[in-house]
PDB file of C-alpha atoms and ligand atoms in Angstrom:
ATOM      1  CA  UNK A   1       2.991  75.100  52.793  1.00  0.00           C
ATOM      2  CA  UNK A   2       5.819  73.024  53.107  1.00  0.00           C
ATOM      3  CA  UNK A   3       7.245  72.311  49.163  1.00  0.00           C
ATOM      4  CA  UNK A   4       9.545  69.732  50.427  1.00  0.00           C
ATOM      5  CA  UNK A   5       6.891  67.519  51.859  1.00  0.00           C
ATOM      6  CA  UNK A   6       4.935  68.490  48.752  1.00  0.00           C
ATOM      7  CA  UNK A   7       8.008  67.377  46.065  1.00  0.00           C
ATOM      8  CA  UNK A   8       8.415  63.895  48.073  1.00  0.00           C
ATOM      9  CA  UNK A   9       4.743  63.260  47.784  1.00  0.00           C
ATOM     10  CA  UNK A  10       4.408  64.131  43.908  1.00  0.00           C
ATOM     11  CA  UNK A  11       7.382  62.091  42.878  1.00  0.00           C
ATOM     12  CA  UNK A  12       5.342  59.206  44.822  1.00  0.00           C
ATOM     13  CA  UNK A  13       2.323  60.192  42.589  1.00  0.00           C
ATOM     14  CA  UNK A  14       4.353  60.426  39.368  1.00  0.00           C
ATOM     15  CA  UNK A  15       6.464  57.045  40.168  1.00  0.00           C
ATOM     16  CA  UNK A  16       2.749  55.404  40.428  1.00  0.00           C
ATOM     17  CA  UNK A  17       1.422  56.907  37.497  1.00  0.00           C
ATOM     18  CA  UNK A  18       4.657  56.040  35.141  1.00  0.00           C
ATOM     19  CA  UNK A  19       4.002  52.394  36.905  1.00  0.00           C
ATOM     20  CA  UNK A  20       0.343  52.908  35.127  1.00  0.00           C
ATOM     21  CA  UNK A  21       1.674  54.186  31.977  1.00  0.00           C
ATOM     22  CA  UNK A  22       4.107  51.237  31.786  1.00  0.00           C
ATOM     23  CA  UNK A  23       1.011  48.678  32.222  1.00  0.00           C
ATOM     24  CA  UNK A  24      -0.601  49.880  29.326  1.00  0.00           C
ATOM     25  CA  UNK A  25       2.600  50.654  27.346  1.00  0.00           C
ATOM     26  CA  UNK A  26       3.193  46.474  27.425  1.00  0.00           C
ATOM     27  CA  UNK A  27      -0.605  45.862  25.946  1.00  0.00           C
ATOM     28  CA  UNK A  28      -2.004  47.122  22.478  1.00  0.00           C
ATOM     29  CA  UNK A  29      -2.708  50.751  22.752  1.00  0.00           C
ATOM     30  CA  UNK A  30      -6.251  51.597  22.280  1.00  0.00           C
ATOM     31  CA  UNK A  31      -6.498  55.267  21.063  1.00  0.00           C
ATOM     32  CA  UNK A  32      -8.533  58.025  19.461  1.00  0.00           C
ATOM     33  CA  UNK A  33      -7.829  61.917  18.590  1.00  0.00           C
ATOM     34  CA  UNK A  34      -8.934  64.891  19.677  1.00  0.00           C
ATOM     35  CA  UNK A  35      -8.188  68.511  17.766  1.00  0.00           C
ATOM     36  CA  UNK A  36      -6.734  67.577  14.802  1.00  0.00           C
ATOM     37  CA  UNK A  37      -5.493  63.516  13.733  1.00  0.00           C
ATOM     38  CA  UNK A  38      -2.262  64.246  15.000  1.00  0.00           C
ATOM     39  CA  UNK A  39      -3.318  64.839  18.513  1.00  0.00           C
ATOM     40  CA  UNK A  40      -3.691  61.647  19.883  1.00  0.00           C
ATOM     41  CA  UNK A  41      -5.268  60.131  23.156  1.00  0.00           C
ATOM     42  CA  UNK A  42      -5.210  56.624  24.728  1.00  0.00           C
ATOM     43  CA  UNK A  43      -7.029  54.477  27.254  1.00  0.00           C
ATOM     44  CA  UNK A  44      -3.807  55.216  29.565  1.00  0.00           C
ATOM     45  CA  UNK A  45      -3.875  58.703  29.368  1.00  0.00           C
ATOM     46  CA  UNK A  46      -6.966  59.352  30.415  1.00  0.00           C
ATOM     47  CA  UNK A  47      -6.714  56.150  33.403  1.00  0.00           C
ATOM     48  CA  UNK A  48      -3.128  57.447  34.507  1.00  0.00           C
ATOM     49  CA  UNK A  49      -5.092  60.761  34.880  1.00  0.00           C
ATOM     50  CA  UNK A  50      -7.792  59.725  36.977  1.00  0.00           C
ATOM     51  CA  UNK A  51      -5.078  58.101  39.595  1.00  0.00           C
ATOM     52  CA  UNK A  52      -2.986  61.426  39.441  1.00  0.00           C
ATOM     53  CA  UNK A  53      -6.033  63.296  40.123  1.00  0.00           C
ATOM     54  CA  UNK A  54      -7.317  61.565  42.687  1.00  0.00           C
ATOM     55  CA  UNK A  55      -4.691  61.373  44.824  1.00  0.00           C
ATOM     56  CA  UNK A  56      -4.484  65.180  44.601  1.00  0.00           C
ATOM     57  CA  UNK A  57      -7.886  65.777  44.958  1.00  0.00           C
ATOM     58  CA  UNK A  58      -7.982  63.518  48.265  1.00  0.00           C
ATOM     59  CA  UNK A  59      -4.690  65.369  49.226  1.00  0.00           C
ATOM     60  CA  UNK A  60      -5.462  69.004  48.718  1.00  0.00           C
ATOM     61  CA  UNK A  61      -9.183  69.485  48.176  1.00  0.00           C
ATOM     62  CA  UNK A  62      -8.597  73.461  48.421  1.00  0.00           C
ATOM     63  CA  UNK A  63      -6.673  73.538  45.241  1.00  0.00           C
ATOM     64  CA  UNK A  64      -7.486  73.755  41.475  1.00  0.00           C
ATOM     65  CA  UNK A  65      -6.619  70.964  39.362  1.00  0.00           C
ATOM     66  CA  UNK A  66      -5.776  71.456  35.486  1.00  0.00           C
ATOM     67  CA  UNK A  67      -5.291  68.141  33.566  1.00  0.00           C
ATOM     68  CA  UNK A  68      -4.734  67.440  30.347  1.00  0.00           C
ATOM     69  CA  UNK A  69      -7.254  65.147  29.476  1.00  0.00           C
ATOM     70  CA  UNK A  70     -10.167  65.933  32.343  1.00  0.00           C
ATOM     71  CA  UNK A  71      -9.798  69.873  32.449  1.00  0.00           C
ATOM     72  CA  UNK A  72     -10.389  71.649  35.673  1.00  0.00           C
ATOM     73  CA  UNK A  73     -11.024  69.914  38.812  1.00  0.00           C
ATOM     74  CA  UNK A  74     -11.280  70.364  42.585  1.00  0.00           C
ATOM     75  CA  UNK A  75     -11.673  73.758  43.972  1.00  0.00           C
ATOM     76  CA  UNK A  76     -13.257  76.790  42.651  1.00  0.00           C
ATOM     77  CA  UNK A  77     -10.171  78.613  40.402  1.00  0.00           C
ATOM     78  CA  UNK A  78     -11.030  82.055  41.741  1.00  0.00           C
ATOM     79  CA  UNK A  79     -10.803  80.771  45.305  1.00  0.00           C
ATOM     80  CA  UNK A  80      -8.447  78.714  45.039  1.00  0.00           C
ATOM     81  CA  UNK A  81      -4.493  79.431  46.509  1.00  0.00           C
ATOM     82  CA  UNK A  82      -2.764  77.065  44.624  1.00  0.00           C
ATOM     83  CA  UNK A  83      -2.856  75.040  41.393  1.00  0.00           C
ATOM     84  CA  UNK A  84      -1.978  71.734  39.869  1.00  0.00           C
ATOM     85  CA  UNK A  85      -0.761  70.735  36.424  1.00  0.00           C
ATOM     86  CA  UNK A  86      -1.605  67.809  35.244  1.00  0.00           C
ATOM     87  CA  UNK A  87       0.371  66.008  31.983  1.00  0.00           C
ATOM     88  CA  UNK A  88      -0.333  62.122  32.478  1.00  0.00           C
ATOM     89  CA  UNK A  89       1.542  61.015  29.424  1.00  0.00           C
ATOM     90  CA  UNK A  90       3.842  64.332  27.820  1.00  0.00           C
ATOM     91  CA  UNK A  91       4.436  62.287  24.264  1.00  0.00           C
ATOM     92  CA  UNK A  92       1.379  60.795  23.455  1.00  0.00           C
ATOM     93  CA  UNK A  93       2.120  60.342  20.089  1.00  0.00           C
ATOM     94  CA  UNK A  94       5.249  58.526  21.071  1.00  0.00           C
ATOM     95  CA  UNK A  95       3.858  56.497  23.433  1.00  0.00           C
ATOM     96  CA  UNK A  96       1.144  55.492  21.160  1.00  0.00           C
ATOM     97  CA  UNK A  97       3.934  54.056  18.500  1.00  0.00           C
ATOM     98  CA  UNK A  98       5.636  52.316  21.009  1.00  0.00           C
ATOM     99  CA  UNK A  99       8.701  54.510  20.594  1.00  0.00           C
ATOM    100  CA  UNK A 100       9.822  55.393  24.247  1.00  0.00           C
ATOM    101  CA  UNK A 101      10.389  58.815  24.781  1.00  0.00           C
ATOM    102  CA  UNK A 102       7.425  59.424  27.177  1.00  0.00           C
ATOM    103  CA  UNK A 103       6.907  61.017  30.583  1.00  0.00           C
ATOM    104  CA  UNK A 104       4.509  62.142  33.012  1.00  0.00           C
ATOM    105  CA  UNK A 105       4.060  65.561  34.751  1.00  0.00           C
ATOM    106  CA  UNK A 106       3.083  67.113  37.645  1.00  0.00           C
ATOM    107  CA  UNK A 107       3.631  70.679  38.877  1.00  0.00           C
ATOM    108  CA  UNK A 108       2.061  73.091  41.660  1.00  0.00           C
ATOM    109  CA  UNK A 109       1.757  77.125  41.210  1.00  0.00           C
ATOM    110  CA  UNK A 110       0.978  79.299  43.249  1.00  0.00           C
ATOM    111  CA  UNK A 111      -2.366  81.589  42.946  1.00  0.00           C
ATOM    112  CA  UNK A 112       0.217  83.793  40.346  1.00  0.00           C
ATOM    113  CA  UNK A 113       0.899  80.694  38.549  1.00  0.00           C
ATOM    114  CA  UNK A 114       3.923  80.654  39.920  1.00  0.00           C
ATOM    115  CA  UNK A 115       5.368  77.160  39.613  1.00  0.00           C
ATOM    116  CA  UNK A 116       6.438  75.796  42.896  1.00  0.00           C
ATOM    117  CA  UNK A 117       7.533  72.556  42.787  1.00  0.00           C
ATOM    118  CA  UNK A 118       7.538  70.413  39.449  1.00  0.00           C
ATOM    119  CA  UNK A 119       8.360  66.732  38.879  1.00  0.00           C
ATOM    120  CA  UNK A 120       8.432  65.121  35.414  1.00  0.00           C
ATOM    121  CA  UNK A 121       9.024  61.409  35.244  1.00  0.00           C
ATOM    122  CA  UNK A 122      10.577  59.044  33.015  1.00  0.00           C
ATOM    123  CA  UNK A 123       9.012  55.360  33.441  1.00  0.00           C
ATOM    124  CA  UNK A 124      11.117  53.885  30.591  1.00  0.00           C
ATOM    125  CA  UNK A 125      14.446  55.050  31.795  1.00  0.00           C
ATOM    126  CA  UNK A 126      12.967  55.270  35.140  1.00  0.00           C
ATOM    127  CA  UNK A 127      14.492  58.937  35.395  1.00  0.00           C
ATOM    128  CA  UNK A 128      12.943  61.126  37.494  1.00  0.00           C
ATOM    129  CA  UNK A 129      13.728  64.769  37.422  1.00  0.00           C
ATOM    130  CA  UNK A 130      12.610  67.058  40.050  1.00  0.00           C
ATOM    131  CA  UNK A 131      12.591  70.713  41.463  1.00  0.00           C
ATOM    132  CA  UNK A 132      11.541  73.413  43.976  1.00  0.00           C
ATOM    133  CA  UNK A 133      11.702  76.887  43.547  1.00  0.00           C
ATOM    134  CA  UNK A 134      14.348  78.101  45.348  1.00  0.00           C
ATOM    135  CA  UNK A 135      16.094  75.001  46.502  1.00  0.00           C
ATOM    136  CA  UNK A 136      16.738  73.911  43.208  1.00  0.00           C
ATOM    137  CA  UNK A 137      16.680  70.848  40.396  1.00  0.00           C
ATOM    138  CA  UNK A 138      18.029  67.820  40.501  1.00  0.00           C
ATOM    139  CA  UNK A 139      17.526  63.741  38.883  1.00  0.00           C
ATOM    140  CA  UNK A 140      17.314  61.093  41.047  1.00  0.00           C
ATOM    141  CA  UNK A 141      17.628  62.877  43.425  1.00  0.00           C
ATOM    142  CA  UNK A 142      21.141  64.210  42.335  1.00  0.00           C
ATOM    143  CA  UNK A 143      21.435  68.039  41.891  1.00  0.00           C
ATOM    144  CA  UNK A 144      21.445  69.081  37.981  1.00  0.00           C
ATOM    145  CA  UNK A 145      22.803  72.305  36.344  1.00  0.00           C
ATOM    146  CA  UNK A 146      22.838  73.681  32.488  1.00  0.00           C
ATOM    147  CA  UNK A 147      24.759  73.664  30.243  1.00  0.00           C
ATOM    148  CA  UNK A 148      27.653  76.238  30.370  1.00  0.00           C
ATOM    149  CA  UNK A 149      28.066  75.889  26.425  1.00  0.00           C
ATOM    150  CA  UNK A 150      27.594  79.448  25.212  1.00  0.00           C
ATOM    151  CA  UNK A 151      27.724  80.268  21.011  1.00  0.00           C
ATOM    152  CA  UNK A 152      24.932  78.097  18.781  1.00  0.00           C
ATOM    153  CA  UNK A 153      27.661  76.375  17.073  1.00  0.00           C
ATOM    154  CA  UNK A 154      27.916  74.127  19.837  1.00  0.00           C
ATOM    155  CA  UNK A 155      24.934  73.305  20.695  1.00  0.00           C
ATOM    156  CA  UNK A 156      21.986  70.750  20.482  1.00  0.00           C
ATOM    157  CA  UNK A 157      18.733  72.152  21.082  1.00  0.00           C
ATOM    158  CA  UNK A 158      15.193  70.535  20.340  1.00  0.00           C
ATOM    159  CA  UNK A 159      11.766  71.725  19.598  1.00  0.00           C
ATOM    160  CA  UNK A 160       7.739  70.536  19.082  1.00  0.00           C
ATOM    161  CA  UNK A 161       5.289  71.759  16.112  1.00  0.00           C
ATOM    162  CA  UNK A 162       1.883  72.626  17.312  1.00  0.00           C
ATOM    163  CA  UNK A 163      -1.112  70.069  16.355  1.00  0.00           C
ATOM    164  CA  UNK A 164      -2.712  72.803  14.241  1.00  0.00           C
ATOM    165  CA  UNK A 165      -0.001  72.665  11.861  1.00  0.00           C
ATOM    166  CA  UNK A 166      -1.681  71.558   8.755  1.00  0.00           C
ATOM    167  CA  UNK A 167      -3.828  74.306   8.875  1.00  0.00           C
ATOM    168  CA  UNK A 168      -2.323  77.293  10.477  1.00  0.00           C
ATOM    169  CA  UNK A 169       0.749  78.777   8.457  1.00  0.00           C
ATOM    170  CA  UNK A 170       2.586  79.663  11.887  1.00  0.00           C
ATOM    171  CA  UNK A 171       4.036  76.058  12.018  1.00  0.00           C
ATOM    172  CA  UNK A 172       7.480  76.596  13.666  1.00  0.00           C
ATOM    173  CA  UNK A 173       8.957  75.411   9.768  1.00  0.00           C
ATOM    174  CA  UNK A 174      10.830  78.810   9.186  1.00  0.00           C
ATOM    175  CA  UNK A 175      12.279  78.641  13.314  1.00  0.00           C
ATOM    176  CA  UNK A 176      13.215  75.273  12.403  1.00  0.00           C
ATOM    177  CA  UNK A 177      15.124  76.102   9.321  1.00  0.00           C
ATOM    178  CA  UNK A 178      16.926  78.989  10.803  1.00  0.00           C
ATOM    179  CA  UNK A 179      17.953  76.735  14.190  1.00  0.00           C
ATOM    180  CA  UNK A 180      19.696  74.039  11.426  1.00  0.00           C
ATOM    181  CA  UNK A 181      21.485  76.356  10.022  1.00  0.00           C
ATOM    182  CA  UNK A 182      22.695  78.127  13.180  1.00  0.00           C
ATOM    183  CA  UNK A 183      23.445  75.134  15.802  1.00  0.00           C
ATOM    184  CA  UNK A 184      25.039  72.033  15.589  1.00  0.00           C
ATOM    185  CA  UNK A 185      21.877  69.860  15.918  1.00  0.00           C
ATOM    186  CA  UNK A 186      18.433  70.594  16.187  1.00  0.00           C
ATOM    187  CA  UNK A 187      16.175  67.894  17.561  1.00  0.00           C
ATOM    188  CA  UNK A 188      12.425  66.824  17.093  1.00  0.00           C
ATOM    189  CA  UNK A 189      11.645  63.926  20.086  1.00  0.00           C
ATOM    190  CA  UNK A 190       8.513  64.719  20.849  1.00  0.00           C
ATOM    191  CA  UNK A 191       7.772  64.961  24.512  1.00  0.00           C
ATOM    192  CA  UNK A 192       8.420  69.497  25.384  1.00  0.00           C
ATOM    193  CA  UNK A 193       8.779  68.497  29.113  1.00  0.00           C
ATOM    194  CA  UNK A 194      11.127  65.409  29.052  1.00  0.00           C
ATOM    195  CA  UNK A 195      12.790  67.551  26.539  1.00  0.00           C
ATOM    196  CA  UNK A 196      13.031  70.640  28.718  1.00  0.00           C
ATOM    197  CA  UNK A 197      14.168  68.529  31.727  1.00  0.00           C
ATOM    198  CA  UNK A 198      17.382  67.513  28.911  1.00  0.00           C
ATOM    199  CA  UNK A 199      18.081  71.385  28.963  1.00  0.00           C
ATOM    200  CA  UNK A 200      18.165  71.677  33.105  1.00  0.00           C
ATOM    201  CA  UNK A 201      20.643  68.710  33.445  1.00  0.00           C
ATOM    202  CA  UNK A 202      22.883  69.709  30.037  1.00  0.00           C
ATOM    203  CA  UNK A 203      22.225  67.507  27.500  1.00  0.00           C
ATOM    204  CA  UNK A 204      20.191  70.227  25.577  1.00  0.00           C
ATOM    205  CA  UNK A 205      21.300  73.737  25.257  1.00  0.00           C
ATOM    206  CA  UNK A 206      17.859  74.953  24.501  1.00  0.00           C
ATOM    207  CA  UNK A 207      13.402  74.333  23.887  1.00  0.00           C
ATOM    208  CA  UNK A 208      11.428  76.151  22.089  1.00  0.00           C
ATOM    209  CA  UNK A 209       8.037  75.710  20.900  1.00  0.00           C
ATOM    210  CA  UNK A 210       4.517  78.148  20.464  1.00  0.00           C
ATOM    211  CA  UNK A 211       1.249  76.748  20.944  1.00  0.00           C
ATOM    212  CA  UNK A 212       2.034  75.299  23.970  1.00  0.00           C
ATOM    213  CA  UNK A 213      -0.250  74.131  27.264  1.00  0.00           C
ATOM    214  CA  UNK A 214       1.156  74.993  30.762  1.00  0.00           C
ATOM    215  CA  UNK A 215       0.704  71.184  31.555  1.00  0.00           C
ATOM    216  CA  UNK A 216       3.687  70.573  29.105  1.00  0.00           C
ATOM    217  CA  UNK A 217       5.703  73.494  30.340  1.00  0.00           C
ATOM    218  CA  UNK A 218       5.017  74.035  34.344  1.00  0.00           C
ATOM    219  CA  UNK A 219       7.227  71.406  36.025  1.00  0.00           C
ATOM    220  CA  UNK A 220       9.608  71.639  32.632  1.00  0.00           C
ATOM    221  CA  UNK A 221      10.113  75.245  33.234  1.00  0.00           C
ATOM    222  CA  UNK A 222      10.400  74.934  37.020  1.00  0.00           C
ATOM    223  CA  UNK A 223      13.624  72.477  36.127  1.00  0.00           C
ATOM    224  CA  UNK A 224      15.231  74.571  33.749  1.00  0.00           C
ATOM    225  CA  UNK A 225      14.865  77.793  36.454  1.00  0.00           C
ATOM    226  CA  UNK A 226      16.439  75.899  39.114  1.00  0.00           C
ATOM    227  CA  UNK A 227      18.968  74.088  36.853  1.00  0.00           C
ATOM    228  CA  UNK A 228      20.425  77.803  36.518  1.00  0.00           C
ATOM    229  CA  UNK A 229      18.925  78.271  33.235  1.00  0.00           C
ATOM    230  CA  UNK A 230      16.251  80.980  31.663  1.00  0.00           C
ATOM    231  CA  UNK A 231      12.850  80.667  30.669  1.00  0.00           C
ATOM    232  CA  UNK A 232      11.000  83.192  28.464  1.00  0.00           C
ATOM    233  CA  UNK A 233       8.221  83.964  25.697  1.00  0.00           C
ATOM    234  CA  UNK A 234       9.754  84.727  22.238  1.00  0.00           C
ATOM    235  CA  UNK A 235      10.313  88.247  23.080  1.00  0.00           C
ATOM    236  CA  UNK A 236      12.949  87.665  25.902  1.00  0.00           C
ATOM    237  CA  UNK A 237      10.180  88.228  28.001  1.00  0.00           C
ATOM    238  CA  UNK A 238       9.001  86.510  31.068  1.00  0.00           C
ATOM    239  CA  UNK A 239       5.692  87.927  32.090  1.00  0.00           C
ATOM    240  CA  UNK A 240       3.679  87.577  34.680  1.00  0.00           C
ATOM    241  CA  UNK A 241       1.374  84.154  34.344  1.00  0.00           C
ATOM    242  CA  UNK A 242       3.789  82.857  31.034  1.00  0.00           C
ATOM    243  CA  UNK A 243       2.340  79.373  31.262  1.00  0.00           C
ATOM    244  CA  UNK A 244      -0.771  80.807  30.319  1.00  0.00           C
ATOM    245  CA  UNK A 245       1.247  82.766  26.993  1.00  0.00           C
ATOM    246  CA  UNK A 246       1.116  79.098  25.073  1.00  0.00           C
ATOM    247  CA  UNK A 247       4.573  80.031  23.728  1.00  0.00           C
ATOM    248  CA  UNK A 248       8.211  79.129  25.459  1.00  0.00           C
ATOM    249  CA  UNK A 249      12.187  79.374  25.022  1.00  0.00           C
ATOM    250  CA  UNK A 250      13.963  77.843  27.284  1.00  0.00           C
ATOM    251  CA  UNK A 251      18.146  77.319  27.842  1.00  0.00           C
ATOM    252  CA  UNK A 252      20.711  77.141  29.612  1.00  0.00           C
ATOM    253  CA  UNK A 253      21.080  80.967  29.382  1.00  0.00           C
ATOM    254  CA  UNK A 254      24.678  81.386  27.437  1.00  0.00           C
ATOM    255  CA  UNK A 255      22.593  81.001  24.212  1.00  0.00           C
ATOM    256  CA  UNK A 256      19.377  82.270  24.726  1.00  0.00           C
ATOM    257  CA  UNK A 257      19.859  85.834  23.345  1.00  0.00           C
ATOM    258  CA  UNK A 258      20.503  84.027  20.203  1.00  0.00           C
ATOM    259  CA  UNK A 259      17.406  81.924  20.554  1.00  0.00           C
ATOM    260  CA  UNK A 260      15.240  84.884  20.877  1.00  0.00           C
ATOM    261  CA  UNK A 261      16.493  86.722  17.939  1.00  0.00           C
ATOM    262  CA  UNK A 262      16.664  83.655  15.690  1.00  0.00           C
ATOM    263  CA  UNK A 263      12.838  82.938  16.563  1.00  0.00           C
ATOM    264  CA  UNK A 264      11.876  86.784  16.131  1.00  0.00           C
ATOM    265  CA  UNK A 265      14.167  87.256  12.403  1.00  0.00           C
TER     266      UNK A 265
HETATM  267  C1  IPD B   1       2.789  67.246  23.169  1.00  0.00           C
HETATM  268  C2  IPD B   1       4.245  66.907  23.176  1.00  0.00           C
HETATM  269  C3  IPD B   1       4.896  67.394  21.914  1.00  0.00           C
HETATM  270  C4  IPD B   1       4.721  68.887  21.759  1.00  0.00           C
HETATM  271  C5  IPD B   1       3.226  69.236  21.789  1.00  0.00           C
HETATM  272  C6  IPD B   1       2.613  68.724  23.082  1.00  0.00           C
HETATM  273  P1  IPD B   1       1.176  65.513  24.367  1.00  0.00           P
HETATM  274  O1  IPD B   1       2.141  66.815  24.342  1.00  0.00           O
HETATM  275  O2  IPD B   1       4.905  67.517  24.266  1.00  0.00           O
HETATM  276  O3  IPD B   1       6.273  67.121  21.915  1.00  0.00           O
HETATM  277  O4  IPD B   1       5.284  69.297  20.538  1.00  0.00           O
HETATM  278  O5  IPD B   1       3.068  70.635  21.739  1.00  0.00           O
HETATM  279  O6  IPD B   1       1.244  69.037  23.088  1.00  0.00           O
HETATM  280  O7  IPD B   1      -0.005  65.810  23.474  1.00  0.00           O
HETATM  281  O8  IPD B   1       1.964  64.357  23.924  1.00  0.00           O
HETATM  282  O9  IPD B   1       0.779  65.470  25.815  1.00  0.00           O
HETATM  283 CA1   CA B   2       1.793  67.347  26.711  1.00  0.00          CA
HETATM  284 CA1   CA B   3      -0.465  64.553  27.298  1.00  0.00          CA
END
């Protein structure tokens, strides 16, 4: 398996797909919801999808595909070595008001969950930030660290609330009022990868968010890992298969200590 073959080929995937996502970002967006009103879908999620998936499926037909919008594809997930996450558009809701703060992701684990190599791509800045694990993170191609900011004071971090928040009391409000008080800015932009790839190149000292898919997290926390930074549940903990744990804090290590106990007070 040779991840460096693998990276140049997904960021050719995800540069085609944000080319998609741009088409139908200039036209009237045509959408409908899915679990609750606030979880939106469009006509170019689900087409930006399909091209993702296709080229994966043509490219590695031995490998299990998970996509947001068209659920598992490709081979069988209990034979299969390695597998593919699949965010066409991370900021739907964004995208859908026109406000651009938007990206697509793609990341491959391995049969652990492992995340090997993850790419998330900004078509409106046309930023694309990359990694591989071991070899490291970079945007555009240029290598990115973390932030080496290290009290709370100092730092801007960001965060998501789950789509089941107008019916389930655990609605990241109380994490959110403790992080204002604590740090010097707390942010709400609404796309948890493009987000996380802010806290592997600096510009955000920390994510954090529960109710989480791996789709939004694999490449993100790939970026962060190999930007030098740390990636864990809300215990401190990284277990084994923590995509799967639908809850994430990641930073740029100095701070997350801090993070942790301000999410578990
Ligand atoms: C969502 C965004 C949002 C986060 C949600 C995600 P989507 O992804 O990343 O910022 O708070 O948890 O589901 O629905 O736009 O792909
Ligand atoms: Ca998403
Ligand atoms: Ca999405």
């Amino acid at each position: 398996m040779n991840l460096q073959h693998i990276h140049d080929h997904i960021i050719t995937i995800a540069r085609q797909a944000g080319g998609v996502v741009m088409q139908y970002y200039e036209q009237p967006i045509v959408q409908s919801t899915k679990s609750t009103a606030a979880d939106v879908v469009t006509t170019a999620d689900k087409a930006t999808e399909k091209v993702i998936v296709a080229e994966l499926l043509e490219h590695y037909p031995q490998h299990h595909i998970v996509g947001e919008e068209g659920g598992g594809q490709g081979a069988d997930p209990e034979l299969a070595e390695y597998f593919w996450y699949v965010d066409p558009i991370d900021g739907t809701n964004n995208f859908a008001n026109k406000i651009p703060h938007f990206c697509t992701c793609i990341a491959l684990a391995d049969k652990d969950l492992n995340p090997l190599v993850g790419v998330v791509y900004d078509p409106v800045r046309d930023e694309l930030f990359s990694a591989i694990r071991g070899e490291g993170a970079w945007c555009d191609g240029v290598a990115v660290r973390v932030s080496e900011t290290d009290d709370l004071s100092r730092s801007v971090v960001s965060s998501g609330f789950p789509y089941s928040k107008w019916t389930n009391d655990d609605d990241n409000l109380a994490e959110w009022g403790r992080f204002v008080k604590r740090v010097r800015g707390v942010r709400r932009m609404g796309s948890a990868a493009l987000d996380s790839a802010y806290v592997a190149c600096g510009r955000f000292e920390g994510y954090w968010e529960r109710y989480i898919n791996s789709w939004d997290i694999a490449a993100a926390a790939l970026l962060v890992l190999e930007a030098g930074g740390e990636v864990t549940n809300y215990a401190g903990e990284t277990p084994p298969r923590y995509l799967e744990q639908q809850e994430i804090v990641m930073s740029n290590g100095h701070i997350h200590q801090e993070m942790v106990k301000l999410l578990t007070s």
